[in-house]
XYZ file of N, CA and C in Angstrom:
591
model
N 11.159 45.756 13.912
C 12.128 44.972 13.267
C 12.081 43.847 13.678
N 12.169 42.712 12.802
C 11.910 41.299 12.841
C 12.947 40.913 13.315
N 13.002 39.511 14.181
C 13.842 39.091 14.939
C 14.741 38.375 14.197
N 16.116 38.252 14.117
C 16.861 37.602 13.162
C 16.955 35.957 13.740
N 16.823 35.144 12.881
C 16.721 33.851 12.862
C 17.827 33.067 12.585
N 18.254 32.158 13.665
C 19.613 31.497 13.558
C 19.635 30.300 12.675
N 20.524 30.757 11.513
C 20.709 29.218 10.566
C 21.918 28.884 10.570
N 22.361 28.742 11.924
C 23.908 28.416 11.743
C 23.912 26.788 11.837
N 22.614 26.411 12.273
C 22.906 24.688 12.469
C 22.461 24.250 11.365
N 21.970 22.745 11.256
C 21.557 22.289 10.018
C 20.507 21.449 10.409
N 19.874 20.930 9.217
C 18.600 19.942 9.097
C 18.854 19.104 8.399
N 18.789 17.677 8.653
C 18.918 16.834 7.799
C 17.475 15.871 7.862
N 17.081 15.928 6.536
C 15.549 14.588 6.768
C 16.061 13.345 6.268
N 15.450 12.373 6.915
C 15.534 10.931 6.584
C 14.286 10.534 6.146
N 13.975 9.740 5.136
C 12.724 9.032 5.090
C 12.981 7.586 5.592
N 11.913 7.275 6.324
C 11.800 6.219 6.943
C 12.243 4.776 6.125
N 12.613 3.753 6.800
C 12.972 2.811 6.199
C 11.932 1.871 5.450
N 12.168 0.824 4.648
C 11.271 0.169 3.965
C 10.065 -0.290 4.814
N 8.859 -0.724 4.333
C 7.805 -1.336 4.961
C 7.296 -2.135 3.801
N 6.581 -3.360 4.230
C 5.968 -4.114 3.205
C 4.932 -3.417 2.395
N 4.683 -2.359 2.752
C 3.391 -1.601 1.654
C 4.396 -0.839 0.601
N 5.580 -0.469 1.151
C 6.734 0.187 0.089
C 6.992 -0.940 -0.869
N 7.453 -2.151 -0.182
C 7.895 -2.995 -1.105
C 6.768 -3.403 -2.033
N 5.641 -3.517 -1.767
C 4.705 -3.839 -2.855
C 3.809 -2.814 -3.476
N 4.070 -1.644 -3.350
C 3.723 -0.554 -4.189
C 2.236 -0.029 -3.842
N 2.184 -0.220 -2.308
C 1.059 0.335 -1.824
C 0.980 1.543 -1.048
N -0.057 2.429 -1.305
C -0.037 3.924 -0.895
C -0.229 3.581 0.672
N 0.689 4.303 1.598
C 0.714 4.036 2.759
C -0.010 5.504 3.329
N 0.238 6.358 3.099
C -0.176 7.805 3.588
C 0.126 7.645 4.983
N -1.209 8.253 5.809
C -0.980 8.255 7.171
C -1.311 6.696 8.017
N -1.693 6.075 7.213
C -1.902 4.734 7.641
C -0.499 4.425 8.526
N -0.620 3.689 9.719
C 0.577 3.416 10.535
C 0.939 1.972 10.242
N 2.049 1.553 9.072
C 2.519 0.623 8.728
C 4.166 0.612 9.121
N 4.235 -0.651 10.094
C 5.539 -0.963 10.551
C 6.743 -1.206 9.525
N 8.115 -1.041 9.876
C 9.063 -1.342 8.847
C 9.096 -2.957 9.005
N 9.702 -3.188 7.899
C 10.040 -4.695 7.728
C 11.586 -4.932 8.144
N 12.019 -6.217 7.709
C 13.386 -6.233 8.090
C 14.676 -5.351 7.058
N 14.144 -5.279 6.116
C 14.845 -4.528 5.327
C 14.802 -3.041 5.548
N 13.781 -2.540 5.975
C 13.818 -1.096 6.365
C 14.302 -0.928 7.968
N 14.557 -2.043 8.626
C 15.433 -1.923 9.991
C 16.776 -2.070 9.298
N 17.304 -2.644 8.302
C 18.460 -2.628 8.084
C 19.214 -1.593 7.444
N 18.228 -0.978 6.454
C 18.481 0.361 6.065
C 18.868 1.271 7.077
N 17.860 1.448 8.194
C 18.043 2.470 9.093
C 19.341 2.258 9.743
N 19.887 1.051 10.214
C 21.126 0.985 10.701
C 22.231 1.479 9.686
N 22.347 0.851 8.392
C 23.212 1.582 7.374
C 23.419 3.088 7.294
N 22.075 3.676 7.194
C 21.842 4.857 7.368
C 22.882 5.484 8.581
N 22.521 4.950 9.663
C 23.086 5.584 11.271
C 24.748 5.510 10.846
N 24.963 4.268 10.578
C 26.291 4.144 10.540
C 26.949 4.888 9.248
N 26.230 5.174 8.438
C 27.035 6.284 7.568
C 27.066 7.664 8.129
N 26.062 8.195 8.847
C 25.933 9.367 9.226
C 27.005 9.319 10.494
N 27.122 8.382 11.346
C 28.268 8.289 12.024
C 29.492 8.373 11.827
N 30.025 7.461 10.618
C 31.376 7.627 9.850
C 31.546 9.303 9.543
N 30.512 10.067 9.244
C 30.566 11.563 8.854
C 31.377 12.059 9.944
N 30.901 11.838 11.088
C 31.455 12.620 12.237
C 30.907 13.722 12.555
N 29.663 14.211 11.826
C 29.143 15.534 12.029
C 28.591 16.099 13.538
N 28.587 15.031 14.364
C 27.953 15.404 15.691
C 26.691 15.633 15.953
N 25.840 15.185 15.192
C 24.249 15.471 15.550
C 23.886 15.894 17.034
N 22.970 16.871 17.069
C 22.441 17.016 18.753
C 21.116 16.858 19.234
N 20.181 16.686 17.803
C 18.527 16.715 18.234
C 18.048 15.747 17.266
N 17.180 14.861 17.548
C 16.771 13.638 16.939
C 15.340 13.522 17.152
N 14.524 13.939 15.832
C 12.780 14.123 15.946
C 12.503 13.332 14.976
N 11.154 12.910 15.068
C 10.585 11.979 13.884
C 8.958 12.355 14.077
N 8.561 11.867 12.747
C 7.128 11.705 12.988
C 6.638 10.803 13.860
N 5.371 10.599 14.415
C 5.023 9.944 15.276
C 4.679 8.265 14.907
N 4.480 8.436 13.608
C 4.073 6.991 12.784
C 5.060 5.884 13.055
N 5.085 4.913 13.461
C 5.907 3.759 13.935
C 7.060 3.593 13.016
N 7.044 3.348 11.690
C 8.119 3.590 10.724
C 8.834 4.614 10.730
N 8.571 5.557 10.920
C 9.556 6.816 11.364
C 10.026 6.812 12.476
N 9.260 6.657 13.416
C 9.717 6.632 14.991
C 10.613 5.686 15.080
N 10.534 4.192 14.363
C 11.783 3.271 14.722
C 12.651 3.445 13.841
N 12.606 4.033 12.801
C 13.555 4.574 12.140
C 14.559 5.406 12.658
N 13.858 6.383 13.260
C 14.768 7.203 14.026
C 15.467 6.785 15.535
N 14.740 6.064 15.922
C 15.451 5.411 17.076
C 16.631 4.288 16.718
N 16.304 3.755 15.560
C 17.654 2.760 14.880
C 18.908 3.738 14.611
N 18.439 4.900 13.732
C 19.599 6.024 13.471
C 20.151 6.446 14.704
N 19.603 6.946 15.793
C 19.743 7.625 16.881
C 20.437 6.496 17.707
N 20.606 5.181 17.940
C 21.338 4.207 18.261
C 22.614 3.975 17.685
N 22.805 4.448 16.463
C 24.102 4.079 15.915
C 24.834 5.523 15.939
N 24.234 6.507 16.477
C 24.856 8.030 16.723
C 24.981 8.458 18.195
N 24.428 7.499 19.192
C 24.233 7.773 20.429
C 23.530 9.049 20.815
N 22.258 9.036 19.787
C 21.387 9.787 20.195
C 19.854 9.672 20.481
N 18.898 9.948 21.554
C 17.806 9.533 21.835
C 16.932 10.316 21.225
N 15.994 9.864 20.820
C 14.731 10.539 20.169
C 14.371 11.812 21.079
N 14.591 12.812 20.722
C 14.240 14.084 21.513
C 12.371 14.241 21.320
N 11.944 14.224 20.309
C 10.242 14.628 20.253
C 9.698 13.666 18.898
N 8.358 13.731 19.184
C 7.911 13.690 17.787
C 6.710 14.849 17.612
N 6.638 14.926 16.165
C 5.926 15.994 15.644
C 4.559 15.438 14.747
N 3.648 15.697 15.062
C 2.657 15.478 14.269
C 2.372 15.867 12.720
N 3.191 17.354 12.684
C 3.265 17.779 11.606
C 4.155 17.125 10.306
N 5.074 16.282 11.061
C 5.885 15.284 10.350
C 5.136 13.899 9.529
N 4.007 13.885 9.918
C 3.282 12.650 9.175
C 3.181 12.887 7.789
N 2.917 11.739 7.281
C 2.905 11.685 5.864
C 1.578 12.220 5.226
N 1.652 12.593 4.253
C 0.372 13.027 3.511
C -0.866 12.026 3.286
N -2.068 12.439 3.912
C -3.320 11.661 4.551
C -3.552 11.276 2.697
N -3.690 10.043 2.337
C -4.444 9.803 0.909
C -5.916 9.091 0.975
N -6.351 9.295 2.104
C -7.812 9.233 2.154
C -8.189 7.638 1.646
N -9.104 7.606 0.900
C -9.443 6.154 0.212
C -8.425 5.463 -0.438
N -7.216 6.283 -1.078
C -6.287 5.794 -1.738
C -5.304 4.733 -0.971
N -5.027 4.895 0.276
C -4.426 4.203 1.490
C -4.638 2.570 1.188
N -3.636 2.022 1.062
C -3.540 0.402 1.316
C -3.934 -0.164 -0.431
N -3.951 0.755 -1.375
C -4.291 0.299 -2.718
C -3.116 0.527 -3.805
N -2.492 -0.416 -4.501
C -1.782 -0.059 -5.513
C -2.780 0.522 -6.749
N -2.246 1.848 -6.798
C -3.073 2.663 -7.644
C -2.277 3.244 -8.956
N -2.905 3.143 -10.078
C -2.539 3.372 -11.233
C -1.551 4.727 -11.239
N -0.553 5.036 -12.197
C 0.493 5.934 -12.387
C -0.251 7.429 -12.363
N -1.083 7.600 -13.068
C -1.720 8.928 -13.442
C -2.424 8.990 -11.857
N -3.339 8.209 -11.225
C -3.580 8.325 -9.642
C -2.620 9.171 -8.933
N -1.246 8.283 -9.131
C -0.357 8.704 -8.024
C 0.202 10.133 -8.015
N 0.042 10.657 -9.286
C 0.603 12.048 -9.672
C -0.439 13.170 -8.971
N -1.631 12.741 -9.176
C -2.754 13.589 -8.698
C -4.163 12.899 -7.648
N -3.643 12.141 -7.003
C -4.536 11.366 -6.160
C -5.998 12.076 -5.546
N -5.885 13.270 -5.508
C -7.067 14.002 -4.945
C -8.180 13.797 -6.078
N -7.388 13.954 -7.454
C -8.379 13.723 -8.697
C -9.427 12.654 -8.721
N -8.627 11.483 -8.161
C -9.381 10.058 -8.469
C -9.978 9.405 -7.053
N -9.544 9.863 -5.597
C -9.828 9.189 -4.460
C -10.769 10.488 -3.589
N -11.595 10.232 -2.626
C -11.984 11.279 -1.727
C -11.215 11.202 -0.613
N -10.897 11.850 -0.040
C -10.385 12.239 1.450
C -8.738 12.610 1.450
N -8.348 12.927 0.247
C -6.572 13.296 -0.086
C -6.464 14.651 0.236
N -5.361 14.686 1.270
C -5.119 15.970 1.960
C -4.648 16.729 0.338
N -4.605 18.022 0.605
C -4.239 18.898 -0.574
C -2.622 19.015 -0.515
N -2.163 19.598 -1.899
C -0.743 19.574 -1.938
C -0.596 20.704 -1.015
N -1.371 21.825 -1.063
C -0.837 23.009 -0.259
C -0.634 22.546 1.169
N -1.864 21.861 1.743
C -1.681 21.383 3.054
C -0.480 20.892 3.704
N 0.213 20.161 2.695
C 1.388 19.000 2.878
C 2.575 20.222 3.175
N 2.653 21.227 1.768
C 3.534 21.944 2.188
C 3.746 22.732 3.034
N 2.518 23.401 3.701
C 2.418 24.461 4.886
C 2.770 23.693 6.131
N 2.181 22.566 6.068
C 2.327 21.945 7.453
C 3.733 21.437 7.388
N 4.244 21.065 6.470
C 5.820 20.185 6.466
C 6.778 21.484 6.712
N 6.649 22.653 5.794
C 7.375 23.510 6.175
C 7.214 24.459 7.560
N 6.089 24.449 8.041
C 5.893 25.409 9.409
C 6.282 24.326 10.457
N 6.251 23.137 10.401
C 6.574 22.298 11.331
C 8.179 22.452 11.205
N 8.860 22.118 10.227
C 10.320 22.054 10.283
C 10.742 23.507 10.988
N 10.018 24.426 10.577
C 10.818 25.841 10.742
C 10.486 25.867 12.511
N 9.354 25.133 13.005
C 9.261 25.123 14.685
C 10.430 24.529 14.995
N 10.660 23.126 14.334
C 11.896 22.596 15.029
C 13.374 23.301 14.861
N 13.588 23.802 14.018
C 14.868 24.678 13.675
C 14.984 25.749 14.896
N 13.791 26.607 15.031
C 13.214 27.816 15.820
C 13.430 27.177 17.397
N 13.143 25.750 17.878
C 13.064 25.461 19.064
C 14.657 24.837 19.402
N 15.530 24.784 18.340
C 16.842 23.826 18.425
C 17.725 25.133 17.843
N 17.965 26.237 18.456
C 18.675 27.137 17.629
C 20.404 26.465 17.640
N 20.927 26.727 16.212
C 22.266 26.444 16.046
C 22.613 25.026 16.360
N 21.840 24.276 16.173
C 22.119 22.677 16.548
C 21.845 21.896 15.405
N 22.567 20.832 15.259
C 22.381 19.850 14.132
C 21.523 18.766 14.397
N 20.371 19.091 13.564
C 18.733 18.261 13.839
C 19.095 17.267 12.705
N 18.206 16.205 12.884
C 17.835 14.879 12.127
C 16.293 14.842 12.588
N 15.664 14.873 11.516
C 14.263 14.813 11.493
C 13.640 13.556 10.361
N 13.208 12.471 10.852
C 12.643 11.357 9.986
C 11.155 11.617 9.767
N 11.006 11.445 8.671
C 9.506 11.672 8.226
C 9.216 10.521 7.010
N 8.677 11.452 6.002
C 8.053 10.662 4.804
C 8.137 11.037 3.486
N 8.314 10.125 2.565
C 8.884 10.630 0.991
C 7.782 11.830 0.746
N 6.707 11.727 0.617
C 5.755 12.949 -0.144
C 6.248 14.540 0.801
N 6.128 14.136 2.192
C 6.389 15.334 2.866
C 7.573 16.040 2.518
N 8.737 14.929 2.451
C 10.173 15.499 2.366
C 10.387 15.889 0.871
N 9.540 15.228 0.064
C 9.668 15.843 -1.505
C 9.007 17.367 -1.604
N 8.390 17.532 -0.765
C 7.405 18.797 -1.099
C 8.409 20.039 -0.061
N 8.910 19.422 1.088
C 9.763 20.485 1.544
C 11.084 20.928 0.850
N 11.590 19.783 -0.012
C 12.849 19.972 -0.697
C 12.276 20.930 -1.779
N 11.475 20.813 -2.470
C 10.944 21.833 -3.424
C 10.604 23.154 -2.875
N 9.946 23.321 -1.652
C 9.813 24.447 -1.236
C 11.278 25.300 -0.916
N 12.036 24.572 -0.342
C 13.274 25.043 0.165
C 14.426 25.327 -0.685
N 14.269 24.597 -1.927
C 15.030 24.763 -2.907
C 14.388 25.790 -4.161
N 13.173 25.929 -4.197
C 12.543 26.756 -4.912
C 12.165 26.328 -6.501
N 12.235 25.211 -6.590
C 12.049 24.115 -7.803
C 11.381 22.752 -7.415
N 10.828 22.221 -8.514
C 9.958 21.022 -8.084
C 11.279 20.116 -7.960
N 11.061 19.112 -6.917
C 11.631 18.004 -6.401
C 10.927 16.676 -6.882
N 10.798 16.138 -8.084
C 10.224 15.050 -8.563
C 10.691 13.915 -8.286
N 12.093 14.071 -8.040
C 12.874 12.509 -7.879
C 12.084 11.864 -6.576
N 11.861 10.574 -6.351
C 11.418 10.094 -5.219
C 12.510 9.662 -4.425
N 12.318 10.043 -3.024
C 13.187 9.943 -2.113
C 13.379 8.471 -1.470
N 14.487 7.815 -1.706
C 14.773 6.548 -1.266
C 14.501 6.083 0.236
N 14.149 4.973 0.488
C 14.117 4.604 2.072
C 15.430 4.981 2.667
N 14.878 5.547 3.784
C 16.361 5.649 4.620
C 17.336 6.642 4.240
N 17.007 7.414 3.244
C 17.939 8.411 2.686
C 18.096 9.842 3.394
N 19.193 10.251 3.956
C 19.338 11.384 4.459
C 19.624 12.434 3.484
N 18.788 13.579 3.570
C 19.048 14.776 2.479
C 19.131 15.955 3.397
N 20.104 16.794 3.393
C 20.375 18.062 3.932
C 19.219 19.301 3.515
N 18.557 19.980 4.291
C 17.654 20.625 3.645
C 18.269 22.159 3.881
N 18.406 23.247 3.122
C 18.843 24.500 2.992
C 18.049 25.337 4.001
N 18.926 25.742 5.132
C 17.845 26.377 5.942
C 17.225 27.929 5.408
N 18.205 28.188 4.826
C 17.706 29.708 4.049
C 16.485 29.672 3.246
N 16.388 28.478 2.432
C 15.420 28.008 1.629
C 14.127 27.843 2.412
N 14.332 27.239 3.647
C 13.121 26.714 4.241
C 12.475 28.254 4.840
N 13.443 29.312 5.363
C 12.840 30.161 5.778
C 12.268 31.332 4.982
N 12.752 30.822 3.711
C 12.194 31.985 2.690
C 11.116 31.875 1.748
N 10.459 30.465 1.786
C 9.393 30.199 1.464
C 8.311 30.550 2.357
N 7.253 31.076 1.502
C 6.025 32.042 1.991
C 4.785 31.027 1.718
N 3.923 31.055 2.610
C 2.859 30.212 2.829
C 1.867 30.696 1.167
N 2.040 32.034 1.143
C 1.434 32.298 -0.268
C 1.870 31.670 -1.620
N 3.263 31.386 -1.610
C 3.882 31.112 -2.736
C 3.003 29.880 -3.269
N 2.850 29.916 -4.621
C 2.238 28.698 -5.467
C 3.156 27.310 -4.853
N 2.284 26.288 -4.609
C 3.114 25.024 -4.303
C 3.460 24.542 -5.686
N 4.631 23.973 -5.656
C 5.407 23.340 -6.767
C 5.065 21.979 -6.711
N 4.244 21.733 -8.271
C 3.629 20.374 -7.811
C 4.477 19.212 -8.204
N 4.553 18.221 -7.495
C 5.401 17.077 -7.621
C 5.205 15.698 -8.280
N 5.763 15.187 -8.927
C 5.202 14.163 -9.966
C 4.484 12.926 -9.140
N 5.251 12.174 -8.288
C 4.642 10.827 -7.346
C 4.841 11.162 -6.196
N 3.862 10.646 -5.466
C 3.673 10.857 -3.930
C 4.648 10.195 -3.141
């Protein structure tokens, strides 16, 4: 008999704050680009909004990339939370040769058709979902914040909601993930293709 999974907690994903590459519409991917001043302010505002909700978050994790880690630290400072851990599995999709470029719209939709070394859609889905499941299982019943990246968050939203999530995720935007959907998605399920990275 399968062990029952504790879904009494919650999982809120936050995209990192703005960077200069975001501002200039450059593909970041797994390049370690720091927050700019606007991104730091966005993180403060998000932390304050979450504090005002009074939800009492317990755990704060992030991607190890500096833009996500700094966003997490700023949000945490507004909530009285220390960064608990970083997870490699929360890193943004690797865009290979496209990183650092302002690429055309059609290439943004399917970068692996235009550039070498781009991580596959399936890999991002599997990595994102598996990492977030690992985090939820490590902190059962806890209210978790995970700071990550736009492409990964949209793919996790698509998987956990069972439909394509094509809407871009704004910088420093918090989104709650349905835990039932996160644990219902199976690796053999066909990835839902998303519009923009």
